[in-house]
XYZ file of C-alpha atoms in Angstrom:
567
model
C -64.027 -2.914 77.185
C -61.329 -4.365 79.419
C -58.041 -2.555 79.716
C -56.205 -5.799 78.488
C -57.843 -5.536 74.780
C -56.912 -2.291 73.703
C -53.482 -3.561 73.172
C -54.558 -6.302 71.486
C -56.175 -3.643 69.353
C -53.718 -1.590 68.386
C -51.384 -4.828 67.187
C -54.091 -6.280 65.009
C -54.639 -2.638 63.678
C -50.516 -2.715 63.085
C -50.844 -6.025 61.249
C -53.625 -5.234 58.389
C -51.542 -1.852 57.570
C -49.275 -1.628 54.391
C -45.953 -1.672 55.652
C -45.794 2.185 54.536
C -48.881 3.192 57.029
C -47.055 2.059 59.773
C -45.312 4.660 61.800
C -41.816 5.125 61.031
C -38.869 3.928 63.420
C -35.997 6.906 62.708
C -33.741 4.797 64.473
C -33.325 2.219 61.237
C -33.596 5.291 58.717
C -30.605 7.067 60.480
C -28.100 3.372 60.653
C -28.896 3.414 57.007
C -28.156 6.908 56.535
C -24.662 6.432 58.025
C -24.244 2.823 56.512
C -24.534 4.161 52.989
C -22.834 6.938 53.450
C -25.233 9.142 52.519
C -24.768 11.708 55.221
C -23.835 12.271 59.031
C -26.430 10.399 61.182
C -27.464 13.913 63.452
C -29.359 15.290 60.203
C -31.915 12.544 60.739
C -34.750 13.405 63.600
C -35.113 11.411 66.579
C -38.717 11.147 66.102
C -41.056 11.316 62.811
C -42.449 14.813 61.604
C -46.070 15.164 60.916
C -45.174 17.777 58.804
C -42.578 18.821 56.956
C -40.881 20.730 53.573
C -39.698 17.977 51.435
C -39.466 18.663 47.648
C -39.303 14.915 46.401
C -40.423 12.642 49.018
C -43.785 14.069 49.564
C -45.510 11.510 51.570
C -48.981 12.692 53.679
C -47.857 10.215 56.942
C -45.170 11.020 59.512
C -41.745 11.239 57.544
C -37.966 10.810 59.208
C -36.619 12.791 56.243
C -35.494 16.449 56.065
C -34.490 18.880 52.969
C -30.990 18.445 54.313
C -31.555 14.747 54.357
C -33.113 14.832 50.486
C -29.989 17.367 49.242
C -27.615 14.721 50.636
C -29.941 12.258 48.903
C -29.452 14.024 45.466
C -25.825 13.707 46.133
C -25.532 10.294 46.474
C -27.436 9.218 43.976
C -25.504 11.198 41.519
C -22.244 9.684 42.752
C -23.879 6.274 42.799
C -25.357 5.808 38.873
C -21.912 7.454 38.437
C -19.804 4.743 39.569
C -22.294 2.246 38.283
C -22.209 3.370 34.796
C -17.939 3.247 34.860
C -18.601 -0.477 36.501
C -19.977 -1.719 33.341
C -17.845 0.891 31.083
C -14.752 -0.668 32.888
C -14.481 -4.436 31.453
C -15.549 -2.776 27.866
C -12.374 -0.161 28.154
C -9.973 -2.376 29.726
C -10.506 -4.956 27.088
C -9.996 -2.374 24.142
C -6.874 -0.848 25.927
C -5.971 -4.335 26.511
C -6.150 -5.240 22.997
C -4.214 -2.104 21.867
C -1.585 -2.497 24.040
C -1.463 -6.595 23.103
C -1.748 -5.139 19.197
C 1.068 -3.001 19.319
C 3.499 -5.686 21.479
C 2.527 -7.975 18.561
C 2.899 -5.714 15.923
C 6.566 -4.561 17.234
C 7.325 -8.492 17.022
C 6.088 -8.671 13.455
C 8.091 -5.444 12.446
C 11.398 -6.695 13.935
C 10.942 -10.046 12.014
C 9.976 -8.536 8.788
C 12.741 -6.095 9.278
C 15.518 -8.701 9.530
C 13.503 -11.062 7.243
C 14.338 -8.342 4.265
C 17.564 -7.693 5.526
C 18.762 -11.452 5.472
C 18.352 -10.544 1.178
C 21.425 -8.724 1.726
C 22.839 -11.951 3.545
C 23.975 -13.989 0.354
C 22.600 -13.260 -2.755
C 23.678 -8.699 -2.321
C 26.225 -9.523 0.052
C 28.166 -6.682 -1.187
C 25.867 -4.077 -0.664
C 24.804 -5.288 3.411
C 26.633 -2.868 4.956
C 24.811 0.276 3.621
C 21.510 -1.399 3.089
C 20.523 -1.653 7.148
C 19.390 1.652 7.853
C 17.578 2.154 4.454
C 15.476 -1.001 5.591
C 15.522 0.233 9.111
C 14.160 3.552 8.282
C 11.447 1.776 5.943
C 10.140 -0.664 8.968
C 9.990 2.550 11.268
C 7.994 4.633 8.671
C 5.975 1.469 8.827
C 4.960 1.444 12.332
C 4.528 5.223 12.747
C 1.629 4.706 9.500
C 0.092 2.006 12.024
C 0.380 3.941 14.854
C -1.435 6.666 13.348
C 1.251 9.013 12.390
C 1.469 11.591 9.306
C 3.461 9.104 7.482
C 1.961 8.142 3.894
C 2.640 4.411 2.760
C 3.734 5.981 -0.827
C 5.859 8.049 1.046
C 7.903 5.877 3.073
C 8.454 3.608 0.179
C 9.679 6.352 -1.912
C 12.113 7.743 0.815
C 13.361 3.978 0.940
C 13.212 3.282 -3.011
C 15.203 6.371 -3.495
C 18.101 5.002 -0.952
C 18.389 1.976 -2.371
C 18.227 3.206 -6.028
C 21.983 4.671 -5.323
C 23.348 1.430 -3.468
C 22.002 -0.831 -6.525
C 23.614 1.154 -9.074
C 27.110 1.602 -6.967
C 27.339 -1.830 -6.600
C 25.552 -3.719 -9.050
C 25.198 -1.400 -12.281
C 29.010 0.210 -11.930
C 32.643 -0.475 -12.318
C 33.771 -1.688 -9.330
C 37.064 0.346 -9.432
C 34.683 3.649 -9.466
C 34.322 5.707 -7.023
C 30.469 7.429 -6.748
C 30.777 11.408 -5.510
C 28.293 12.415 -2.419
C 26.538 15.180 -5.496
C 25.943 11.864 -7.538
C 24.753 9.773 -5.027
C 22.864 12.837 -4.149
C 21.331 12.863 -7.793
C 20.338 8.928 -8.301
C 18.067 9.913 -4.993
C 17.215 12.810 -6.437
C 15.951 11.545 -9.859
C 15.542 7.709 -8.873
C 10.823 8.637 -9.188
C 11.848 9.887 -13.094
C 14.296 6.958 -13.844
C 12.633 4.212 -11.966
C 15.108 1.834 -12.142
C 12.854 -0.805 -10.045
C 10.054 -1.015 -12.575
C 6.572 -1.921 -11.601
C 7.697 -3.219 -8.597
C 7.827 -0.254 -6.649
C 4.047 0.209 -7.315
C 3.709 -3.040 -6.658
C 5.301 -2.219 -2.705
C 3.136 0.498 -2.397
C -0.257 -1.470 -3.240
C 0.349 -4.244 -1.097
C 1.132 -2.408 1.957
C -1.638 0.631 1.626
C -4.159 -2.159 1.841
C -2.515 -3.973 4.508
C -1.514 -0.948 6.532
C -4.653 1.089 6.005
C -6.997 -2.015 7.587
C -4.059 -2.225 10.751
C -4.227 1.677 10.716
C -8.131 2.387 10.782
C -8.821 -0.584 13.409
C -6.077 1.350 15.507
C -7.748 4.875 15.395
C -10.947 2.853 15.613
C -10.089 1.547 18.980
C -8.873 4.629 20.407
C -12.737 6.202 18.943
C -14.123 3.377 20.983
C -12.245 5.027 23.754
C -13.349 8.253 23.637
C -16.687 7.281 23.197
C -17.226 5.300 26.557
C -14.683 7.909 28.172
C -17.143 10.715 27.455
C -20.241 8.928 28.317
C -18.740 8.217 31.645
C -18.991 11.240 33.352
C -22.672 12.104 31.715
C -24.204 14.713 33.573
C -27.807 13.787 35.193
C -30.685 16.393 34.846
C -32.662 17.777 37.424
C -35.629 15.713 36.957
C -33.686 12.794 36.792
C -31.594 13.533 40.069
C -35.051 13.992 41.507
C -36.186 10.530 39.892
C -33.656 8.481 41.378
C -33.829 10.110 45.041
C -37.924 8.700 44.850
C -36.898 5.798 43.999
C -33.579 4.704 45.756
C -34.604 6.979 48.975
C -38.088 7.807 49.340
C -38.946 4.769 50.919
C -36.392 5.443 53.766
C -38.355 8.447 55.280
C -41.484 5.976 55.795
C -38.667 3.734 57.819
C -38.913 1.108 54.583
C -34.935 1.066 54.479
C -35.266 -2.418 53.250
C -37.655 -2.439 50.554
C -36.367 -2.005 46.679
C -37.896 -0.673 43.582
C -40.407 -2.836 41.374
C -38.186 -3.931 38.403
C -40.594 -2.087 36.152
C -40.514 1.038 37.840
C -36.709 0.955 37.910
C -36.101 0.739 34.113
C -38.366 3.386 33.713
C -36.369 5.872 35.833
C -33.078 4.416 34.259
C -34.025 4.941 31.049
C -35.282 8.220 31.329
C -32.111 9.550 33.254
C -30.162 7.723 30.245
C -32.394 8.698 27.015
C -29.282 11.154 25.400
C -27.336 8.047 25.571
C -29.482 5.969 23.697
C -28.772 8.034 20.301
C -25.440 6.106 20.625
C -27.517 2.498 20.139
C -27.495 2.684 16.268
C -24.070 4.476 15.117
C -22.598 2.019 17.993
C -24.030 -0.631 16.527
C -22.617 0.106 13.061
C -19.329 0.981 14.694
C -18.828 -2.766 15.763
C -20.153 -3.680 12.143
C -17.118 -1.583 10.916
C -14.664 -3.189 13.129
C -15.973 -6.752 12.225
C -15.480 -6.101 8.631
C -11.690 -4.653 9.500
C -11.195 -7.621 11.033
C -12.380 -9.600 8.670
C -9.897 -7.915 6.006
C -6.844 -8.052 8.240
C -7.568 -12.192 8.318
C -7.763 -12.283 4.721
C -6.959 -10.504 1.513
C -4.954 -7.354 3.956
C -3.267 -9.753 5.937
C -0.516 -7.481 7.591
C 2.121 -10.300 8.080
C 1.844 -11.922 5.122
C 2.444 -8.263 3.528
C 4.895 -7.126 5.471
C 6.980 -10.273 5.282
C 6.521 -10.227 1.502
C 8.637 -7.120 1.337
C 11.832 -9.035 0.851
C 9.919 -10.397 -2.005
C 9.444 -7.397 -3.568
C 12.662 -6.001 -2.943
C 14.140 -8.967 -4.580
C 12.226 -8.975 -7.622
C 12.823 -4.928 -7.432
C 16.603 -5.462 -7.731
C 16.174 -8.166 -10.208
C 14.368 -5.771 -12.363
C 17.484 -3.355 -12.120
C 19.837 -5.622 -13.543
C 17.953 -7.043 -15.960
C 17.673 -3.207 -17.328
C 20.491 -1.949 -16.305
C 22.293 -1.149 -19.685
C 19.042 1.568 -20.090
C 19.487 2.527 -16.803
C 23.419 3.352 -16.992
C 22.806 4.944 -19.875
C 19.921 7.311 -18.790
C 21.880 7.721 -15.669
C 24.967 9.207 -17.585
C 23.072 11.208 -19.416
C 20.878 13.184 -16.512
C 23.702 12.972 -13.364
C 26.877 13.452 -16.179
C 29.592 11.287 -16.686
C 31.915 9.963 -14.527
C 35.978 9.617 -15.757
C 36.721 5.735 -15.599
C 32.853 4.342 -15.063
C 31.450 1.902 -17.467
C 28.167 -0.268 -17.215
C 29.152 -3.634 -15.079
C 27.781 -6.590 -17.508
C 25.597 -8.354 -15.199
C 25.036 -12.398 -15.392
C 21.378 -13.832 -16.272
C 19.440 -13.096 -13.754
C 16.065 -15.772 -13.453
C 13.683 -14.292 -10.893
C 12.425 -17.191 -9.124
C 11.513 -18.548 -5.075
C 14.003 -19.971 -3.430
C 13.008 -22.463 -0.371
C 15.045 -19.705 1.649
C 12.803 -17.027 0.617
C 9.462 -18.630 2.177
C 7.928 -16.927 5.019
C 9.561 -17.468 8.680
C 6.539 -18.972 9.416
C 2.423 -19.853 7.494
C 0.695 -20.448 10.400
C -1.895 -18.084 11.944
C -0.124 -15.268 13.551
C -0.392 -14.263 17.237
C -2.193 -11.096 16.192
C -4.152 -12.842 13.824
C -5.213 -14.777 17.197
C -5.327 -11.302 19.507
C -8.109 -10.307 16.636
C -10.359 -13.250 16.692
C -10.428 -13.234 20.490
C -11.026 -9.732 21.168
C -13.732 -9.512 18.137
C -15.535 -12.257 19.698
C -16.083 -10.090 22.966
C -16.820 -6.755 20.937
C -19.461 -8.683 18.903
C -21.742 -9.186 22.407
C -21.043 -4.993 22.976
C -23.059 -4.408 20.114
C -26.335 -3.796 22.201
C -24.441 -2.209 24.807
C -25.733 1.218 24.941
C -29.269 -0.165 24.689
C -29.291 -2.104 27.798
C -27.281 -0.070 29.889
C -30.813 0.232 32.194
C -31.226 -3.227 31.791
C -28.066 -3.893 33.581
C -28.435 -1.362 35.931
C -31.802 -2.247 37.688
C -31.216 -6.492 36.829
C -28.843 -6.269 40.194
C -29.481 -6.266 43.492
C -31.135 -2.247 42.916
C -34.468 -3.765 42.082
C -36.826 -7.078 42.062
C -38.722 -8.724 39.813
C -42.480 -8.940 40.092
C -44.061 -11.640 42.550
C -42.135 -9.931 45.620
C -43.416 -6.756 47.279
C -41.609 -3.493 45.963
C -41.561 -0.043 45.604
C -43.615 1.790 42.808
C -42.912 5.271 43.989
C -45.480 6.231 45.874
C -46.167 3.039 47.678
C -45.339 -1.004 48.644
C -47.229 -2.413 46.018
C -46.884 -6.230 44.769
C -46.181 -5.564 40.809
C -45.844 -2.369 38.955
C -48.825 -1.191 37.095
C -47.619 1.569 34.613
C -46.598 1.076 31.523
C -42.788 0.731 30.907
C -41.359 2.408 28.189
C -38.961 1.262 25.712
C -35.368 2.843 25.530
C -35.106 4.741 22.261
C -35.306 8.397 23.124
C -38.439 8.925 21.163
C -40.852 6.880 23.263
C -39.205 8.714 26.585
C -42.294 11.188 25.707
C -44.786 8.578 26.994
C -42.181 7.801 30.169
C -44.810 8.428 33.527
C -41.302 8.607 35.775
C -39.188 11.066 34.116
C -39.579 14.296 31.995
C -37.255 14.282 29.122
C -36.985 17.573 27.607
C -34.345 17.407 25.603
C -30.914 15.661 23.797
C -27.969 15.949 25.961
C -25.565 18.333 23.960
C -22.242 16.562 24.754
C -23.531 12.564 23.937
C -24.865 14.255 20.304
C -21.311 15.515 19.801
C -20.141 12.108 20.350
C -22.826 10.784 18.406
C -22.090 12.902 15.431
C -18.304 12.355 15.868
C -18.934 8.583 15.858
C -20.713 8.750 12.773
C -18.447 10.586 10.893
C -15.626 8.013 11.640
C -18.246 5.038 10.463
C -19.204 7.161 7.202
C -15.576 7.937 6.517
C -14.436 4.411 7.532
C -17.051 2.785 4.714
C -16.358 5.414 2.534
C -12.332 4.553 2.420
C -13.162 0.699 2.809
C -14.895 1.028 -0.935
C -11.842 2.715 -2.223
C -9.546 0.384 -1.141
C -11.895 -2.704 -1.958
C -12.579 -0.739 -5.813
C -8.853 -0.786 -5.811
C -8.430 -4.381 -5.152
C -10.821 -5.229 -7.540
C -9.195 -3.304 -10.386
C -5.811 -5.417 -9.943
C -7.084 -8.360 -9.368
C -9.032 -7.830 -12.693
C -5.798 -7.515 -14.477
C -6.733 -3.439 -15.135
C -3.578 -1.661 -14.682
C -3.414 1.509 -12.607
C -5.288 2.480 -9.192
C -8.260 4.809 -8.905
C -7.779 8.282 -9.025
C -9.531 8.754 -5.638
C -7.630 5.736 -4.609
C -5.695 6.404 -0.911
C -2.392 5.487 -0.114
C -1.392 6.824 2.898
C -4.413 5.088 5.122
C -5.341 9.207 5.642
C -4.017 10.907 2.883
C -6.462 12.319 0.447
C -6.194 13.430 -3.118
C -5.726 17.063 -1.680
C -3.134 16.025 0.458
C -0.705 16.071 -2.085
C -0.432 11.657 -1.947
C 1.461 10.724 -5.055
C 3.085 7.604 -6.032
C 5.599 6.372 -8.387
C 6.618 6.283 -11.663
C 6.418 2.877 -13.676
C 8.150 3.211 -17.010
C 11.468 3.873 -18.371
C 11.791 6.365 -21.361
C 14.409 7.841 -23.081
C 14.394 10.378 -25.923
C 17.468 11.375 -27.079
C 16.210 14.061 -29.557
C 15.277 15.996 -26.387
C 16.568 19.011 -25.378
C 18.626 18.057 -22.349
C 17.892 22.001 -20.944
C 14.231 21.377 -20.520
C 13.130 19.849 -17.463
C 9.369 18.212 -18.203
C 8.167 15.194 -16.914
C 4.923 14.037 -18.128
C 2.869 10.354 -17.969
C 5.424 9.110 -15.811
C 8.039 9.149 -18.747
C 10.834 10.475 -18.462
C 12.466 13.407 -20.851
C 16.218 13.830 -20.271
C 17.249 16.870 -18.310
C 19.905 18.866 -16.777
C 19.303 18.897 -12.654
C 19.973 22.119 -10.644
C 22.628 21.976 -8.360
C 22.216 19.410 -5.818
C 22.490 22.085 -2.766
C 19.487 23.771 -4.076
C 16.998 20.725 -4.349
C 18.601 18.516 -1.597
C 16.173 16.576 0.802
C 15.909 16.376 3.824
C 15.977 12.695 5.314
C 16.196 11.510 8.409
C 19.280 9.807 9.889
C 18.552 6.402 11.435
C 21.743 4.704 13.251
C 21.954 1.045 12.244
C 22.376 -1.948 14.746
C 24.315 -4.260 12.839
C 23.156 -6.812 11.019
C 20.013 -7.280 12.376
C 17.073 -4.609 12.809
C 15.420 -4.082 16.428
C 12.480 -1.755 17.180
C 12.006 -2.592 20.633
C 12.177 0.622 21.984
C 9.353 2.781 20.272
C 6.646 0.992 20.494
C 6.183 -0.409 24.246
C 6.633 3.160 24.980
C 3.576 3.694 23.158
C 1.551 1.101 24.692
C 2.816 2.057 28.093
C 1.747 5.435 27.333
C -1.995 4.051 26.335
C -2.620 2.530 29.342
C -1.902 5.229 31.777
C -3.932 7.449 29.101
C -6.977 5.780 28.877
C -7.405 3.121 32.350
């Protein structure tokens, strides 16, 4: 055989070999070592070993990998699915922060306008009482956004506090003698006894109805968002099992010690690795999926019958038609007055005119078109709607990249350059990660089931409260008077909670004994009051601004403080 031909030889032998029989070149492994910043370049031999101790990459030609080189491997493939699975967390978070913090800038809008949209009542028609009637309304619209915010602030609550300061301004200066002058103790006691008397009549129910539907769909879509949070925040920093470290070091890595830097995983082959090292986090596919059901039905309720602006701007409304009520009654309600807070030397009942409850062109909403949160909603529901499948594709997205190709192209099946992937490639539910020829499963990951159950919880009490509220609606709208006894008013509150509301009828019985204190049925039996320093309350001082209301102040500061908590 001539000398000339055994060259020849050995490059037609080259040719016909699978790209992973040919001999390795360390050079290329070791400028992809460094390039990826994997490891230093020095841990990767000069030449290939014909033997060696590798755990994962087990291959029986000449290899250009190490055990230092695999445990740098393992390293960087944890750090790598890591910062791939916050790449497609990110635009989900950011958009929900984004929405909370564009909810909130809204929502301080809509308070301020409400605010001095029931405080231009006091403008004409109560002129006289506008300069003691700001920080009563102030105090209400603040009790207002801490119940959105998600604050221990019931809705009955902050309507009583505000019912019971305006109970004493109405009767100073629409129910009294002018030339009277009201004591502190007896001011003190119209606050004090304003739930028995209930000057205001049906209407104060009436307040606290319309705004514990309102508020408790604004309220529950708030704490929802900040669930949706946590959830993606705690599957974020998932921690990979051993077999699954060991998966994606074959896969990604492997091929490197045969010199193949520049081959990729067989798509098929790559989704079952991702799925496997991602199985606990497919127990979130179904209670995620009826988590974005929930918030498309909140939304759905804040566009319609629990429209938040169109209740909060119908407070002046109410208050209107409260006061109305007041002097319309008020020759029962001086009377019962006298009789539980004493008399006073020189006061007589102030005959009020006629007074025809009616709507005024002046008393029509700022403005009927859709609201800029109403448009914040539709937008941002329109993106959560195409999350719904976004724990059961999270492999999907992962290997659909650049990280592996389709089949047609030569690829990496694990053990070899093959031209498709021949096993079978299982599905993502966690059951069927039994039959998954890639990576052992053994067990649910105890952290994502916490979030699991917690998620569920916050659906099942989310429904639960939605068929309260919408048995609720159902009874008024029917005409029935009276809300549920399970019926919440606070958008938290439960029946144990100690949520009550207010009364709704006046009552006087004169044949009472005015030493026994009884209230029963919301009626009200006349009674001598302890001394007001034994049973005063304790109510919060709000500084007024003048005549108008701003709340600029609290709530950016809560926004601000969302961002930097959750980006």
């Amino acid at each position: 055989m001539p000398r000339w031909f055994l060259p020849l030889l050995l490059l037609l032998e080259l040719a016909v070999m699978t790209p992973s029989q040919r001999p390795p070149s360390c050079h290329e492994v070791r400028a992809a070592f460094q390039l990826q910043q994997v490891g230093r370049g020095r841990l990767v031999p000069e030449v290939p070993a014909q033997e060696s101790d590798l755990q994962i990459c087990q291959h029986k030609a000449p290899t250009c990998c190490t055990r230092k080189m695999e445990e740098s491997y393992q390293t960087a493939v944890k750090r790598e699915i890591a910062h791939n699975i916050q790449a497609l967390n990110f635009e989900l978070k950011f958009m929900i922060v984004a929405h909370m913090s564009n909810f909130q800038e809204g929502f301080t809008h809509l308070i301020n306008l409400a605010a001095n949209h029931t405080l231009s009542l006091f403008d004409g028609t109560y002129r006289q009482m506008e300069h003691d009637v700001g920080d009563p309304i102030k105090e209400l619209f603040t009790d207002i956004s801490l119940n959105v915010l998600g604050e221990d602030m019931p809705v009955d609550a902050a309507v009583s506090r505000f019912l019971d300061a305006l109970f004493p301004l109405v009767y100073k200066h629409l129910l009294s003698s002018r030339m009277t002058i009201l004591p502190d103790e007896y001011l003190e006691c119209l606050r004090q006894t304003r739930p028995d008397i209930n000057p205001f009549g049906p209407y104060s129910k009436t307040m606290v109805a319309e705004l514990s539907m309102s508020l408790w769909a604004s309220r529950m879509m708030n704490q929802a968002l900040k669930m949706a949070v946590y959830v993606i925040n705690s599957t974020e920093h998932t921690a990979m099992t051993r077999e699954c470290t060991r998966s994606l070091v074959k896969m990604q890595y492997c091929p490197h010690c045969q010199g193949l830097t520049l081959i990729r995983p067989c798509v098929g082959y790559c989704l079952n690795v991702m799925r496997g090292c991602l199985a606990a986090l497919a127990d979130l596919d179904a209670p995620w999926r009826d988590f974005i059901s929930l918030l498309e039905q909140l939304a759905g309720q804040m566009a319609g019958s629990y429209d938040l602006e169109l209740s909060l701007l119908g407070i002046k409304e109410v208050v209107k038609e409260s006061i109305q009520y007041a002097e319309m009654n008020g020759s029962n309600i001086w009377s019962v007055v006298e009789k539980v807070c004493g008399q006073l030397p020189g006061n007589s009942y102030r005959l009020s005119p006629d007074v025809t409850p009616q709507m005024n062109e002046e008393d029509e909403y700022p403005f009927k078109t859709m609201s800029a949160l109403g448009q914040l909603r539709s937008e941002f529901m329109k993106y959560m709607k195409l999350s719904k499948s976004f724990y059961a594709t999270l492999a999907e997205r992962l290997c659909g990249g650049d990280l592996a190709v389709r089949d047609g192209s030569t690829c990496w099946d694990g053990e070899d350059v093959v031209e498709s992937y021949t096993k079978r490639v299982v599905s993502n539910e966690f059951k069927d990660q039994a039959n998954n020829p890639e990576v052992k499963v053994k067990g649910r990951n105890i952290l994502i089931s916490s979030v699991t159950d917690r998620l569920s919880h916050f659906i099942q009490m989310g429904t639960e409260k939605q068929i309260r509220q919408d048995k609720w609606r159902f009874r008024e709208g029917s005409g029935q008077d009276g809300r549920p006894e399970d019926m919440d008013v606070s958008g938290d509150c439960d029946d144990e909670d100690g949520c009550q509301g207010s009364g709704d009828n006046i009552h006087t019985d004169t044949k009472s004994d005015p030493g026994v204190a009884r209230k029963s049925n919301g009626t009200l039996n006349v009674f001598v009051l302890p001394e007001p320093s034994s049973t005063k309350k304790s109510y919060n001082n709000l500084p007024g601004t003048g005549s108008r209301l701003t709340f600029s102040a609290a709530i950016p500061m809560a926004a601000t403080l969302l961002i930097c908590q959750y980006i």
